[in-house]
């Protein structure tokens, strides 16, 4: 690890390399590595590369989880519901035409937007140095199963009245 202590030997938080949030978001939304903007973040659809193929920045620290689908639903919902209401108010088409228009549009928009949303969220985590994206952070503490809580021990949880 690079020594980031100043002349007094004190660690200086502000000496860490800058990670601009907006620029990182744009790179992630373009499905590129947030660090270099060149390497592909996704070798396959929604499959995040362990490390950037161009600069080697580790990307496996991300914890996107279910946030990308959540934000994709918000975005696609606002687009499609607005269009449904506008078309209904203007033309009053039959219901079968609504279904024929909006169901495919919803699926297509979702599949198109989801990777960019996931890329932007991972880039945001990288820019904010979350979830192991901070090279100076200690290892993340993962809660593990504690056998003392099950077997007889002074630390055993007792819920009996
Ligand atoms: Zn890179």
mmCIF file of N, CA and C and ligand atoms in Angstrom, residues 32-40 51-57 59, ligand 1:
data_model
loop_
_atom_site.group_PDB
_atom_site.id
_atom_site.type_symbol
_atom_site.label_atom_id
_atom_site.label_comp_id
_atom_site.label_asym_id
_atom_site.label_seq_id
_atom_site.Cartn_x
_atom_site.Cartn_y
_atom_site.Cartn_z
ATOM 1 N N UNK A 32 -18.738 1.903 -18.414
ATOM 2 C CA UNK A 32 -17.271 1.904 -18.392
ATOM 3 C C UNK A 32 -16.766 1.909 -16.955
ATOM 4 N N UNK A 33 -15.521 1.531 -16.785
ATOM 5 C CA UNK A 33 -14.879 1.553 -15.475
ATOM 6 C C UNK A 33 -14.911 2.966 -14.904
ATOM 7 N N UNK A 34 -15.327 3.131 -13.646
ATOM 8 C CA UNK A 34 -15.399 4.484 -13.089
ATOM 9 C C UNK A 34 -14.026 5.117 -12.876
ATOM 10 N N UNK A 35 -12.985 4.317 -12.795
ATOM 11 C CA UNK A 35 -11.651 4.860 -12.529
ATOM 12 C C UNK A 35 -11.005 5.414 -13.798
ATOM 13 N N UNK A 36 -11.065 4.663 -14.899
ATOM 14 C CA UNK A 36 -10.360 5.088 -16.115
ATOM 15 C C UNK A 36 -11.316 5.507 -17.231
ATOM 16 N N UNK A 37 -12.544 5.042 -17.193
ATOM 17 C CA UNK A 37 -13.504 5.411 -18.235
ATOM 18 C C UNK A 37 -13.272 4.713 -19.549
ATOM 19 N N UNK A 38 -12.362 3.739 -19.582
ATOM 20 C CA UNK A 38 -12.038 3.060 -20.834
ATOM 21 C C UNK A 38 -12.464 1.592 -20.812
ATOM 22 N N UNK A 39 -12.081 0.881 -19.751
ATOM 23 C CA UNK A 39 -12.382 -0.545 -19.674
ATOM 24 C C UNK A 39 -13.871 -0.792 -19.493
ATOM 25 N N UNK A 40 -14.343 -1.925 -20.008
ATOM 26 C CA UNK A 40 -15.759 -2.273 -19.893
ATOM 27 C C UNK A 40 -16.055 -2.793 -18.487
ATOM 28 N N UNK A 51 -12.305 -7.055 -12.161
ATOM 29 C CA UNK A 51 -11.389 -5.916 -12.227
ATOM 30 C C UNK A 51 -11.482 -5.320 -13.626
ATOM 31 N N UNK A 52 -11.163 -4.036 -13.711
ATOM 32 C CA UNK A 52 -11.212 -3.367 -15.012
ATOM 33 C C UNK A 52 -10.174 -3.993 -15.950
ATOM 34 N N UNK A 53 -10.558 -4.385 -17.174
ATOM 35 C CA UNK A 53 -9.578 -4.972 -18.099
ATOM 36 C C UNK A 53 -8.555 -3.964 -18.610
ATOM 37 N N UNK A 54 -8.802 -2.682 -18.420
ATOM 38 C CA UNK A 54 -7.869 -1.660 -18.919
ATOM 39 C C UNK A 54 -6.891 -1.199 -17.836
ATOM 40 N N UNK A 55 -7.439 -0.775 -16.675
ATOM 41 C CA UNK A 55 -6.567 -0.202 -15.644
ATOM 42 C C UNK A 55 -6.387 -1.126 -14.439
ATOM 43 N N UNK A 56 -7.165 -2.198 -14.360
ATOM 44 C CA UNK A 56 -6.999 -3.141 -13.268
ATOM 45 C C UNK A 56 -7.712 -2.766 -11.984
ATOM 46 N N UNK A 57 -8.463 -1.663 -11.975
ATOM 47 C CA UNK A 57 -9.211 -1.267 -10.780
ATOM 48 C C UNK A 57 -10.169 -2.389 -10.385
ATOM 49 N N UNK A 59 -13.317 -4.115 -9.188
ATOM 50 C CA UNK A 59 -14.735 -3.740 -9.207
ATOM 51 C C UNK A 59 -15.602 -4.736 -8.443
HETATM 52 ZN ZN1 LIG B 1 -10.439 1.036 -15.512
#
